[in-house]
Amino acid sequence: DTSERMRSLVRAQQEQLTRPGVDHEHLAAQMKQVHEEFVRLRMYYQFGIDEVQTKVNTLRQEFEQIHDYSPIEHVRSRLKSTESLVEKAVRTGGDMTIPAIRERVHDIAGVRITCSFVSDVYWIANMLSRQPDLEVLMTKDYIAAPKPNGYRSLHLIVQVPVFLSEHTEHVPVELQLRTIAMDFWASTEHKLSYKYRRNLPAHLREELDDAAQVAADLDARMERMRSEIRPMPDVDDH
Ligand code: GTP
Ligand code: MG
């Protein structure tokens, strides 16, 4: 498993370091270079987060200023820690070079947008997708097709340009859009899965299953009330 693979990686590194006649200076220089590359990589992804966050904040503030209500309830972002980036890079298998890792780990940068209503989730996703400097690389609609455990959310991998001194970096950012009810369920499921390390007792699995249904029902009821607040947006309107 992952921790075993991590341990053997560390062991291999230690063996290399303690081998007689090893060039410590060269190895140290190599390790320093790898470390610097990771630091730079994470910096690029933080810039990507900043770009997306600015876009979302712009929409939110515009809504709050001009309209009587904002479809965006809250926004949270996170940059994957180096530790969990390395862990996922090892777990997913393949080359441990920076380009290969970037190719297979799509959630180094993550932004989560919580909305009140399901239709707002699609509305905001459309607003962002229409922006000319934002490219949608992948869409996973777990609202239309929830995961077997009941997880619902709309996932987009979007790519934004980050303009640096010497070049332009195209940074993929994982966008998770969901309602408050979906978020409540997902954060509870996450805490339980974490506690039970994915081996949930049957009665908790049933509870979660039931709660997922209740959350979906609540979203449907709220959606019906939404029309009283604001007319339905035309999501296909360009
Ligand atoms: P990861 O390797 O876990 O990132 O998943 P993936 O590459 O298969 O992509 P997916 O779209 O399925 O999931 C991406 C992210 O969505 C996860 O990292 C979680 O933040 C969230 N997510 C997906 N499935 C679940 C779930 O069942 N429960 C919870 N709480 N979150 C989930
Ligand atoms: Mg993830």
Coordinates of N, CA and C and ligand atoms in Angstrom, one line a residue:
D1 N 0.8 -1.2 0.0 CA 0.0 0.0 0.0 C 0.9 1.3 0.0
T2 N 0.2 2.4 0.1 CA 0.9 3.7 -0.1 C 2.0 3.9 0.9
S3 N 1.7 3.7 2.2 CA 2.7 4.0 3.3 C 3.9 3.0 3.1
E4 N 3.6 1.8 2.7 CA 4.7 0.8 2.5 C 5.6 1.3 1.3
R5 N 5.0 1.8 0.2 CA 5.7 2.3 -0.9 C 6.5 3.5 -0.5
M6 N 5.9 4.4 0.3 CA 6.6 5.6 0.8 C 7.9 5.1 1.6
R7 N 7.6 4.2 2.5 CA 8.7 3.7 3.4 C 9.9 3.1 2.5
S8 N 9.5 2.4 1.5 CA 10.6 1.8 0.7 C 11.3 2.8 -0.1
L9 N 10.6 3.9 -0.5 CA 11.3 5.0 -1.2 C 12.3 5.7 -0.3
V10 N 11.9 5.9 1.0 CA 12.8 6.5 1.9 C 14.0 5.6 2.2
R11 N 13.7 4.3 2.3 CA 14.7 3.3 2.6 C 15.8 3.3 1.4
A12 N 15.3 3.4 0.2 CA 16.1 3.4 -1.0 C 17.0 4.6 -0.9
Q13 N 16.4 5.7 -0.5 CA 17.2 7.0 -0.4 C 18.3 6.9 0.6
Q14 N 17.9 6.3 1.8 CA 18.8 6.2 2.9 C 20.0 5.3 2.5
E15 N 19.7 4.2 1.8 CA 20.7 3.3 1.3 C 21.7 4.0 0.4
Q16 N 21.1 4.8 -0.5 CA 21.9 5.5 -1.4 C 22.9 6.5 -0.7
L17 N 22.3 7.1 0.4 CA 23.1 8.1 1.1 C 24.2 7.5 1.9
T18 N 24.0 6.2 2.4 CA 25.0 5.6 3.3 C 25.9 4.7 2.5
R19 N 25.7 4.5 1.2 CA 26.6 3.7 0.4 C 28.0 4.2 0.5
P20 N 29.1 3.4 0.6 CA 30.4 3.9 0.6 C 30.8 4.6 -0.7
G21 N 31.5 5.7 -0.5 CA 32.0 6.4 -1.6 C 31.0 7.3 -2.3
V22 N 29.8 7.4 -1.7 CA 28.8 8.2 -2.3 C 29.1 9.7 -2.3
D23 N 28.7 10.4 -3.4 CA 29.0 11.8 -3.5 C 27.9 12.6 -2.8
H24 N 28.1 12.9 -1.6 CA 27.0 13.5 -0.8 C 26.7 14.9 -1.3
E25 N 27.7 15.6 -1.7 CA 27.5 16.9 -2.2 C 26.5 16.9 -3.5
H26 N 26.8 16.0 -4.4 CA 26.0 15.8 -5.6 C 24.6 15.5 -5.2
L27 N 24.5 14.5 -4.3 CA 23.1 14.1 -3.9 C 22.4 15.2 -3.2
A28 N 23.1 15.9 -2.4 CA 22.4 17.0 -1.7 C 22.0 18.1 -2.7
A29 N 22.8 18.3 -3.7 CA 22.4 19.3 -4.7 C 21.2 18.9 -5.5
Q30 N 21.2 17.5 -5.8 CA 20.0 17.0 -6.5 C 18.7 17.1 -5.7
M31 N 18.8 16.8 -4.4 CA 17.7 16.9 -3.5 C 17.2 18.3 -3.4
K32 N 18.2 19.2 -3.3 CA 17.8 20.6 -3.2 C 17.1 21.1 -4.4
Q33 N 17.5 20.6 -5.6 CA 16.9 21.0 -6.8 C 15.4 20.5 -6.9
V34 N 15.3 19.2 -6.5 CA 13.9 18.7 -6.5 C 13.0 19.5 -5.6
H35 N 13.5 19.8 -4.4 CA 12.8 20.6 -3.4 C 12.4 21.9 -4.0
E36 N 13.3 22.6 -4.7 CA 13.1 23.9 -5.2 C 12.0 23.8 -6.3
E37 N 12.1 22.7 -7.1 CA 11.1 22.5 -8.2 C 9.7 22.4 -7.6
F38 N 9.5 21.7 -6.5 CA 8.2 21.5 -5.8 C 7.7 22.8 -5.3
V39 N 8.6 23.6 -4.7 CA 8.3 24.9 -4.1 C 7.8 25.8 -5.3
R40 N 8.5 25.8 -6.4 CA 8.1 26.6 -7.6 C 6.7 26.2 -8.1
L41 N 6.6 24.8 -8.2 CA 5.3 24.3 -8.7 C 4.1 24.7 -7.9
R42 N 4.3 24.6 -6.6 CA 3.2 25.0 -5.7 C 2.9 26.5 -5.8
M43 N 3.9 27.3 -6.0 CA 3.7 28.7 -6.2 C 2.8 29.0 -7.4
Y44 N 3.1 28.3 -8.5 CA 2.3 28.5 -9.7 C 0.8 28.1 -9.5
Y45 N 0.6 27.0 -8.7 CA -0.7 26.6 -8.5 C -1.4 27.6 -7.5
Q46 N -0.7 28.2 -6.6 CA -1.3 29.2 -5.7 C -1.7 30.4 -6.6
F47 N -0.9 30.8 -7.6 CA -1.3 31.8 -8.5 C -2.6 31.5 -9.2
G48 N -2.7 30.2 -9.6 CA -3.9 29.7 -10.3 C -5.1 29.9 -9.4
I49 N -4.9 29.5 -8.2 CA -6.0 29.7 -7.2 C -6.4 31.1 -7.1
D50 N -5.4 32.0 -7.0 CA -5.7 33.4 -6.8 C -6.5 34.0 -8.0
E51 N -6.1 33.5 -9.2 CA -6.8 34.0 -10.4 C -8.3 33.5 -10.4
V52 N -8.5 32.3 -10.1 CA -9.9 31.8 -10.0 C -10.7 32.5 -8.9
Q53 N -10.0 32.6 -7.7 CA -10.6 33.3 -6.6 C -11.1 34.7 -6.9
T54 N -10.2 35.4 -7.7 CA -10.6 36.8 -8.1 C -11.8 36.8 -9.0
K55 N -11.9 35.8 -9.9 CA -13.0 35.7 -10.8 C -14.3 35.5 -10.0
V56 N -14.2 34.6 -9.0 CA -15.4 34.2 -8.2 C -15.8 35.4 -7.3
N57 N -14.8 36.1 -6.7 CA -15.1 37.2 -5.9 C -15.7 38.4 -6.7
T58 N -15.2 38.5 -7.9 CA -15.8 39.6 -8.8 C -17.3 39.3 -9.0
L59 N -17.6 38.1 -9.3 CA -19.0 37.7 -9.6 C -19.8 38.0 -8.3
R60 N -19.3 37.5 -7.2 CA -20.0 37.6 -5.9 C -20.2 39.0 -5.5
Q61 N -19.2 39.9 -5.6 CA -19.4 41.3 -5.2 C -20.3 42.0 -6.2
E62 N -20.2 41.7 -7.5 CA -21.1 42.3 -8.4 C -22.6 41.9 -8.0
F63 N -22.8 40.7 -7.7 CA -24.1 40.2 -7.3 C -24.6 40.9 -6.1
E64 N -23.7 41.1 -5.1 CA -24.1 41.7 -3.8 C -24.4 43.1 -4.0
Q65 N -23.7 43.8 -4.9 CA -23.9 45.2 -5.2 C -25.2 45.5 -6.0
I66 N -25.3 44.8 -7.0 CA -26.3 45.1 -8.0 C -27.7 44.4 -7.8
H67 N -27.6 43.1 -7.4 CA -28.8 42.3 -7.3 C -29.1 42.2 -5.8
D68 N -30.3 41.8 -5.6 CA -30.7 41.7 -4.2 C -30.2 40.4 -3.5
Y69 N -29.6 39.5 -4.3 CA -29.1 38.3 -3.7 C -28.0 37.7 -4.4
S70 N -27.1 37.0 -3.7 CA -25.9 36.4 -4.4 C -26.1 34.9 -4.4
P71 N -25.9 34.3 -5.6 CA -26.0 32.8 -5.6 C -24.9 32.1 -5.0
I72 N -23.8 32.9 -4.7 CA -22.6 32.3 -4.0 C -22.7 32.5 -2.5
E73 N -22.7 31.4 -1.8 CA -22.8 31.5 -0.3 C -21.4 31.6 0.3
H74 N -20.5 30.7 -0.1 CA -19.1 30.9 0.4 C -18.1 30.2 -0.6
V75 N -16.9 30.6 -0.4 CA -15.8 30.1 -1.3 C -14.6 29.8 -0.4
R76 N -14.1 28.6 -0.7 CA -12.9 28.2 0.0 C -11.9 27.6 -0.9
S77 N -10.6 27.8 -0.7 CA -9.7 27.3 -1.6 C -8.5 26.6 -0.8
R78 N -7.9 25.7 -1.4 CA -6.8 25.0 -0.7 C -5.7 24.6 -1.8
L79 N -4.5 24.7 -1.3 CA -3.3 24.2 -2.1 C -2.9 22.9 -1.5
K80 N -2.8 21.9 -2.3 CA -2.4 20.6 -1.8 C -1.0 20.7 -1.1
S81 N -0.9 20.1 0.1 CA 0.3 20.2 0.8 C 1.4 19.3 0.0
T82 N 2.6 19.7 0.2 CA 3.7 18.9 -0.5 C 3.6 17.4 -0.1
E83 N 3.3 17.2 1.2 CA 3.2 15.8 1.7 C 2.1 15.0 0.9
S84 N 0.9 15.6 0.8 CA -0.2 14.9 0.2 C 0.0 14.8 -1.3
L85 N 0.7 15.8 -1.9 CA 1.0 15.8 -3.3 C 2.0 14.6 -3.6
V86 N 3.0 14.5 -2.8 CA 4.0 13.4 -3.0 C 3.3 12.0 -2.8
E87 N 2.4 12.0 -1.8 CA 1.7 10.8 -1.4 C 0.8 10.4 -2.6
K88 N 0.1 11.3 -3.2 CA -0.8 11.0 -4.4 C 0.0 10.6 -5.6
A89 N 1.2 11.3 -5.8 CA 2.0 11.0 -6.9 C 2.5 9.6 -6.9
V90 N 2.9 9.1 -5.6 CA 3.3 7.8 -5.4 C 2.2 6.8 -5.6
R91 N 1.0 7.1 -5.0 CA -0.2 6.3 -5.1 C -0.7 6.0 -6.5
T92 N -0.7 7.1 -7.3 CA -1.2 7.0 -8.6 C -0.2 6.3 -9.6
G93 N 1.0 6.1 -9.2 CA 2.0 5.4 -10.0 C 2.5 6.2 -11.1
G94 N 3.6 5.9 -11.7 CA 4.2 6.6 -12.8 C 5.4 7.4 -12.5
D95 N 6.0 8.1 -13.4 CA 7.2 8.8 -13.2 C 7.0 9.9 -12.1
M96 N 8.1 10.0 -11.4 CA 8.1 11.0 -10.3 C 8.7 12.3 -10.7
T97 N 8.6 12.6 -12.0 CA 9.1 13.9 -12.5 C 8.0 14.9 -12.4
I98 N 8.4 16.2 -12.3 CA 7.3 17.2 -12.2 C 6.3 17.2 -13.3
P99 N 6.7 17.2 -14.6 CA 5.7 17.1 -15.7 C 4.8 15.9 -15.6
A100 N 5.3 14.8 -15.2 CA 4.5 13.6 -15.1 C 3.5 13.7 -14.0
I101 N 4.0 14.3 -12.9 CA 3.1 14.4 -11.7 C 2.0 15.4 -12.0
R102 N 2.3 16.5 -12.7 CA 1.3 17.5 -13.1 C 0.3 16.9 -14.0
E103 N 0.7 16.0 -14.8 CA -0.2 15.3 -15.8 C -1.2 14.5 -15.1
R104 N -0.9 13.8 -14.0 CA -1.8 12.9 -13.4 C -2.5 13.4 -12.1
V105 N -2.0 14.5 -11.5 CA -2.6 15.0 -10.3 C -3.3 16.3 -10.6
H106 N -4.6 16.2 -10.7 CA -5.4 17.4 -11.1 C -5.9 18.3 -10.0
D107 N -5.7 17.9 -8.8 CA -6.2 18.7 -7.7 C -5.2 19.3 -6.8
I108 N -4.1 19.8 -7.4 CA -3.1 20.4 -6.7 C -3.7 21.8 -6.2
A109 N -4.4 22.4 -7.1 CA -5.1 23.6 -6.7 C -6.6 23.3 -6.6
G110 N -7.3 23.7 -5.6 CA -8.7 23.4 -5.5 C -9.5 24.6 -5.0
V111 N -10.6 24.9 -5.6 CA -11.5 26.0 -5.1 C -12.9 25.4 -5.0
R112 N -13.5 25.6 -3.9 CA -14.9 25.0 -3.6 C -15.9 26.2 -3.5
I113 N -16.9 26.1 -4.3 CA -17.9 27.2 -4.2 C -19.2 26.6 -3.7
T114 N -19.8 27.2 -2.7 CA -21.0 26.7 -2.2 C -22.1 27.6 -2.5
C115 N -23.2 27.1 -3.1 CA -24.4 27.9 -3.4 C -25.6 27.5 -2.6
S116 N -26.6 28.3 -2.6 CA -27.9 27.9 -1.9 C -28.6 26.9 -2.7
F117 N -28.7 27.1 -4.0 CA -29.6 26.3 -4.8 C -28.9 25.5 -5.9
V118 N -29.5 24.4 -6.3 CA -28.9 23.6 -7.3 C -28.8 24.3 -8.7
S119 N -29.8 25.1 -9.0 CA -29.7 25.8 -10.3 C -28.6 26.8 -10.3
D120 N -28.3 27.4 -9.1 CA -27.2 28.4 -9.0 C -25.9 27.7 -9.2
V121 N -25.7 26.4 -8.9 CA -24.5 25.7 -9.1 C -24.2 25.7 -10.6
Y122 N -25.2 25.3 -11.4 CA -25.0 25.3 -12.8 C -24.8 26.7 -13.4
W123 N -25.5 27.6 -12.8 CA -25.5 29.0 -13.3 C -24.1 29.6 -13.2
I124 N -23.5 29.4 -12.0 CA -22.2 29.9 -11.7 C -21.1 29.1 -12.6
A125 N -21.3 27.8 -12.7 CA -20.4 27.0 -13.5 C -20.4 27.5 -15.0
N126 N -21.6 27.9 -15.4 CA -21.7 28.4 -16.8 C -21.1 29.7 -17.0
M127 N -21.3 30.6 -16.0 CA -20.7 32.0 -16.0 C -19.2 31.9 -16.1
L128 N -18.6 31.0 -15.3 CA -17.2 30.8 -15.3 C -16.7 30.2 -16.6
S129 N -17.4 29.2 -17.1 CA -17.0 28.4 -18.3 C -17.0 29.3 -19.5
R130 N -17.9 30.3 -19.5 CA -18.0 31.3 -20.7 C -16.8 32.2 -20.7
Q131 N -16.1 32.4 -19.6 CA -15.0 33.4 -19.6 C -13.9 33.0 -20.6
P132 N -13.5 33.9 -21.5 CA -12.6 33.5 -22.6 C -11.2 33.0 -22.2
D133 N -10.7 33.5 -21.0 CA -9.4 33.0 -20.6 C -9.4 31.8 -19.7
L134 N -10.6 31.2 -19.5 CA -10.7 30.0 -18.7 C -11.2 28.9 -19.5
E135 N -10.3 27.8 -19.5 CA -10.6 26.6 -20.4 C -11.1 25.5 -19.5
V136 N -12.2 24.9 -19.8 CA -12.7 23.7 -19.1 C -12.1 22.5 -19.6
L137 N -11.2 21.8 -18.8 CA -10.5 20.6 -19.3 C -11.4 19.4 -19.0
M138 N -12.2 19.4 -18.0 CA -12.9 18.2 -17.6 C -14.1 18.6 -16.8
T139 N -15.2 17.9 -17.0 CA -16.4 18.1 -16.1 C -16.9 16.7 -15.6
K140 N -17.2 16.7 -14.3 CA -17.8 15.5 -13.7 C -19.0 16.0 -13.0
D141 N -20.2 15.5 -13.5 CA -21.4 16.0 -12.9 C -22.0 14.9 -11.9
Y142 N -21.5 15.0 -10.7 CA -22.0 14.1 -9.6 C -23.3 14.5 -9.0
I143 N -24.0 15.6 -9.7 CA -25.3 15.9 -9.2 C -26.3 15.1 -10.1
A144 N -26.0 15.2 -11.4 CA -26.9 14.4 -12.3 C -26.7 12.9 -12.1
A145 N -25.4 12.5 -11.8 CA -25.1 11.1 -11.5 C -24.3 11.0 -10.2
P146 N -25.0 11.0 -9.1 CA -24.3 10.9 -7.8 C -23.5 9.6 -7.7
K147 N -22.4 9.7 -6.9 CA -21.6 8.6 -6.6 C -22.4 7.5 -5.9
P148 N -22.0 6.2 -5.9 CA -22.7 5.2 -5.3 C -23.0 5.5 -3.8
N149 N -22.0 6.2 -3.1 CA -22.2 6.5 -1.7 C -23.1 7.6 -1.4
G150 N -23.6 8.3 -2.5 CA -24.5 9.4 -2.3 C -23.9 10.8 -2.5
Y151 N -22.6 10.8 -2.8 CA -21.9 12.1 -2.9 C -22.4 12.8 -4.2
R152 N -22.7 14.1 -3.9 CA -23.2 15.0 -5.1 C -22.3 16.2 -5.1
S153 N -22.0 16.7 -6.2 CA -21.2 18.0 -6.5 C -21.0 18.0 -8.0
L154 N -20.7 19.3 -8.4 CA -20.3 19.4 -9.8 C -18.8 19.8 -9.8
H155 N -18.0 18.9 -10.5 CA -16.6 19.1 -10.5 C -16.2 19.6 -11.9
L156 N -15.4 20.7 -11.9 CA -14.8 21.1 -13.2 C -13.3 21.2 -13.0
I157 N -12.5 20.7 -14.0 CA -11.1 21.1 -14.0 C -11.0 22.2 -15.0
V158 N -10.6 23.4 -14.5 CA -10.5 24.6 -15.4 C -9.0 25.0 -15.4
Q159 N -8.6 25.5 -16.6 CA -7.2 25.9 -16.7 C -7.2 27.4 -16.9
V160 N -6.4 28.1 -16.1 CA -6.2 29.6 -16.2 C -4.8 30.0 -16.5
P161 N -4.6 31.0 -17.3 CA -3.3 31.5 -17.6 C -2.7 32.3 -16.4
V162 N -1.5 32.1 -16.1 CA -0.8 32.9 -15.1 C 0.4 33.5 -15.8
F163 N 0.4 34.9 -15.8 CA 1.4 35.6 -16.5 C 2.6 35.9 -15.7
L164 N 3.8 35.2 -16.0 CA 5.0 35.4 -15.2 C 6.0 36.2 -15.9
S165 N 7.1 36.5 -15.3 CA 8.1 37.4 -15.9 C 8.6 36.9 -17.3
E166 N 8.8 35.6 -17.4 CA 9.4 35.0 -18.6 C 8.5 34.2 -19.4
H167 N 7.4 33.7 -18.8 CA 6.5 32.9 -19.6 C 5.1 32.9 -19.0
T168 N 4.2 32.3 -19.8 CA 2.8 32.1 -19.3 C 2.6 30.7 -18.8
E169 N 2.1 30.5 -17.6 CA 1.9 29.2 -17.1 C 0.4 28.9 -17.1
H170 N 0.0 27.8 -17.7 CA -1.4 27.4 -17.7 C -1.6 26.4 -16.6
V171 N -2.4 26.9 -15.6 CA -2.5 26.1 -14.4 C -3.9 25.5 -14.3
P172 N -4.0 24.2 -14.1 CA -5.3 23.6 -13.9 C -5.8 23.7 -12.4
V173 N -7.0 24.0 -12.2 CA -7.6 24.2 -10.9 C -8.8 23.4 -10.8
E174 N -8.9 22.6 -9.7 CA -10.1 21.8 -9.5 C -11.2 22.6 -8.8
L175 N -12.3 22.8 -9.6 CA -13.5 23.5 -9.0 C -14.5 22.6 -8.5
Q176 N -14.9 22.7 -7.3 CA -16.0 21.9 -6.8 C -17.2 22.8 -6.5
L177 N -18.3 22.6 -7.2 CA -19.5 23.5 -6.9 C -20.6 22.6 -6.3
R178 N -21.2 23.1 -5.2 CA -22.2 22.3 -4.5 C -23.2 23.2 -3.8
T179 N -24.3 22.6 -3.3 CA -25.2 23.4 -2.5 C -24.7 23.2 -1.0
I180 N -25.4 24.0 -0.2 CA -25.1 23.9 1.3 C -25.4 22.5 1.8
A181 N -26.5 22.0 1.3 CA -26.9 20.6 1.7 C -25.9 19.6 1.2
M182 N -25.4 19.7 0.0 CA -24.4 18.8 -0.5 C -23.1 18.9 0.3
D183 N -22.8 20.1 0.6 CA -21.5 20.4 1.4 C -21.6 19.8 2.8
F184 N -22.8 20.0 3.4 CA -23.0 19.5 4.8 C -22.8 17.9 4.8
W185 N -23.4 17.3 3.8 CA -23.3 15.8 3.7 C -21.9 15.4 3.4
A186 N -21.2 16.1 2.4 CA -19.9 15.7 2.0 C -18.9 15.9 3.2
S187 N -19.0 16.9 3.9 CA -18.1 17.2 5.0 C -18.3 16.1 6.2
T188 N -19.5 15.8 6.4 CA -19.8 14.7 7.4 C -19.3 13.4 6.9
E189 N -19.5 13.1 5.7 CA -19.0 11.8 5.1 C -17.5 11.7 5.2
H190 N -16.9 12.9 4.9 CA -15.4 12.9 4.9 C -14.9 12.7 6.3
K191 N -15.5 13.3 7.3 CA -15.1 13.1 8.7 C -15.2 11.7 9.1
L192 N -16.4 11.0 8.8 CA -16.6 9.7 9.1 C -15.7 8.7 8.4
S193 N -15.5 8.9 7.1 CA -14.5 8.1 6.4 C -13.1 8.2 6.9
Y194 N -12.8 9.4 7.3 CA -11.5 9.6 7.9 C -11.3 8.9 9.2
K195 N -12.3 9.0 10.0 CA -12.3 8.3 11.3 C -12.2 6.8 11.2
Y196 N -13.1 6.2 10.3 CA -13.1 4.8 10.1 C -12.2 4.3 9.0
R197 N -11.4 5.2 8.5 CA -10.4 4.8 7.4 C -11.1 4.0 6.3
R198 N -12.2 4.5 5.9 CA -13.0 4.0 4.7 C -13.7 2.7 5.0
N199 N -13.6 2.1 6.2 CA -14.3 0.9 6.6 C -15.5 1.2 7.5
L200 N -16.5 1.9 6.9 CA -17.6 2.4 7.7 C -18.5 1.2 8.1
P201 N -18.9 1.2 9.4 CA -19.8 0.2 9.9 C -21.1 0.3 9.1
A202 N -21.8 -0.8 9.0 CA -23.0 -0.9 8.1 C -24.1 0.1 8.6
H203 N -24.3 0.3 9.9 CA -25.3 1.2 10.3 C -25.0 2.7 10.0
L204 N -23.7 3.0 10.0 CA -23.3 4.4 9.6 C -23.5 4.6 8.1
R205 N -23.2 3.5 7.3 CA -23.3 3.6 5.9 C -24.8 3.9 5.5
E206 N -25.7 3.2 6.3 CA -27.1 3.3 6.1 C -27.6 4.7 6.4
E207 N -27.0 5.2 7.6 CA -27.4 6.6 8.0 C -27.0 7.6 6.9
L208 N -25.8 7.4 6.4 CA -25.3 8.3 5.4 C -26.1 8.3 4.1
D209 N -26.5 7.1 3.7 CA -27.3 6.8 2.6 C -28.6 7.6 2.7
D210 N -29.2 7.4 3.9 CA -30.5 8.1 4.2 C -30.3 9.6 4.2
A211 N -29.2 10.1 4.8 CA -29.0 11.5 4.9 C -28.7 12.1 3.5
A212 N -28.1 11.3 2.6 CA -27.9 11.8 1.2 C -29.3 12.0 0.5
Q213 N -30.2 11.1 0.8 CA -31.5 11.2 0.2 C -32.3 12.4 0.8
V214 N -32.1 12.6 2.1 CA -32.8 13.8 2.7 C -32.2 15.1 2.2
A215 N -30.9 15.1 2.0 CA -30.2 16.3 1.5 C -30.7 16.6 0.0
A216 N -30.8 15.5 -0.8 CA -31.3 15.7 -2.2 C -32.8 16.2 -2.2
D217 N -33.6 15.7 -1.2 CA -35.0 16.1 -1.1 C -35.0 17.6 -0.7
L218 N -34.2 18.0 0.2 CA -34.2 19.3 0.7 C -33.8 20.3 -0.5
D219 N -32.8 19.9 -1.2 CA -32.4 20.7 -2.4 C -33.5 20.9 -3.4
A220 N -34.3 19.8 -3.6 CA -35.4 19.9 -4.5 C -36.5 20.8 -3.9
R221 N -36.7 20.8 -2.6 CA -37.7 21.7 -2.0 C -37.3 23.1 -2.1
M222 N -36.0 23.3 -1.8 CA -35.5 24.7 -1.8 C -35.5 25.3 -3.2
E223 N -35.2 24.4 -4.2 CA -35.3 24.8 -5.6 C -36.7 25.3 -6.0
R224 N -37.7 24.7 -5.4 CA -39.1 25.1 -5.7 C -39.3 26.5 -5.2
M225 N -38.7 26.8 -4.0 CA -38.9 28.1 -3.4 C -38.1 29.2 -4.0
R226 N -37.0 28.7 -4.7 CA -36.1 29.7 -5.3 C -36.8 30.6 -6.3
S227 N -37.7 30.1 -7.0 CA -38.4 30.9 -8.1 C -39.1 32.1 -7.5
E228 N -39.3 32.0 -6.2 CA -39.9 33.2 -5.5 C -38.9 34.3 -5.3
I229 N -37.7 33.9 -5.2 CA -36.6 34.9 -4.9 C -36.1 35.6 -6.2
R230 N -35.9 34.8 -7.2 CA -35.3 35.3 -8.4 C -35.8 34.4 -9.6
P231 N -36.1 35.0 -10.7 CA -36.5 34.2 -11.9 C -35.4 33.3 -12.3
M232 N -35.8 32.1 -12.9 CA -34.7 31.2 -13.3 C -33.8 31.9 -14.3
P233 N -32.5 31.7 -14.1 CA -31.5 32.2 -15.0 C -31.5 31.3 -16.3
D234 N -31.2 32.0 -17.4 CA -31.1 31.2 -18.6 C -29.6 30.8 -18.7
V235 N -29.3 29.6 -18.3 CA -27.9 29.2 -18.3 C -27.2 29.0 -19.6
D236 N -28.0 28.9 -20.7 CA -27.4 28.8 -22.0 C -27.3 30.1 -22.7
D237 N -27.7 31.2 -22.0 CA -27.6 32.5 -22.6 C -26.2 33.0 -22.8
H238 N -25.7 33.2 -24.0 CA -24.3 33.6 -24.1 C -24.2 35.1 -24.1
Ligands
GTP1 P1 -9.3 12.1 -5.9 O1 -8.2 11.2 -6.3 O2 -9.9 11.6 -4.5 O3 -9.1 13.5 -5.9 O4 -10.5 11.7 -6.9 P2 -10.7 11.7 -8.5 O5 -9.4 12.1 -9.2 O6 -11.2 10.3 -8.9 O7 -11.8 12.8 -8.8 P3 -13.2 13.0 -8.1 O8 -13.9 14.0 -9.0 O9 -13.9 11.7 -8.0 O10 -12.9 13.6 -6.7 C1 -12.3 14.7 -6.5 C2 -12.5 15.3 -5.1 O11 -13.9 15.4 -4.9 C3 -12.0 14.6 -3.9 O12 -10.7 14.9 -3.7 C4 -12.9 15.0 -2.8 O13 -12.6 16.4 -2.4 C5 -14.2 15.1 -3.5 N1 -15.0 13.9 -3.4 C6 -15.1 12.9 -4.4 N2 -15.8 11.9 -3.9 C7 -16.1 12.1 -2.6 C8 -16.9 11.4 -1.6 O14 -17.4 10.3 -1.8 N3 -17.0 12.0 -0.4 C9 -16.5 13.3 -0.2 N4 -16.7 13.8 1.1 N5 -15.8 14.0 -1.1 C10 -15.6 13.4 -2.3
MG2 MG -8.7 15.1 -4.4

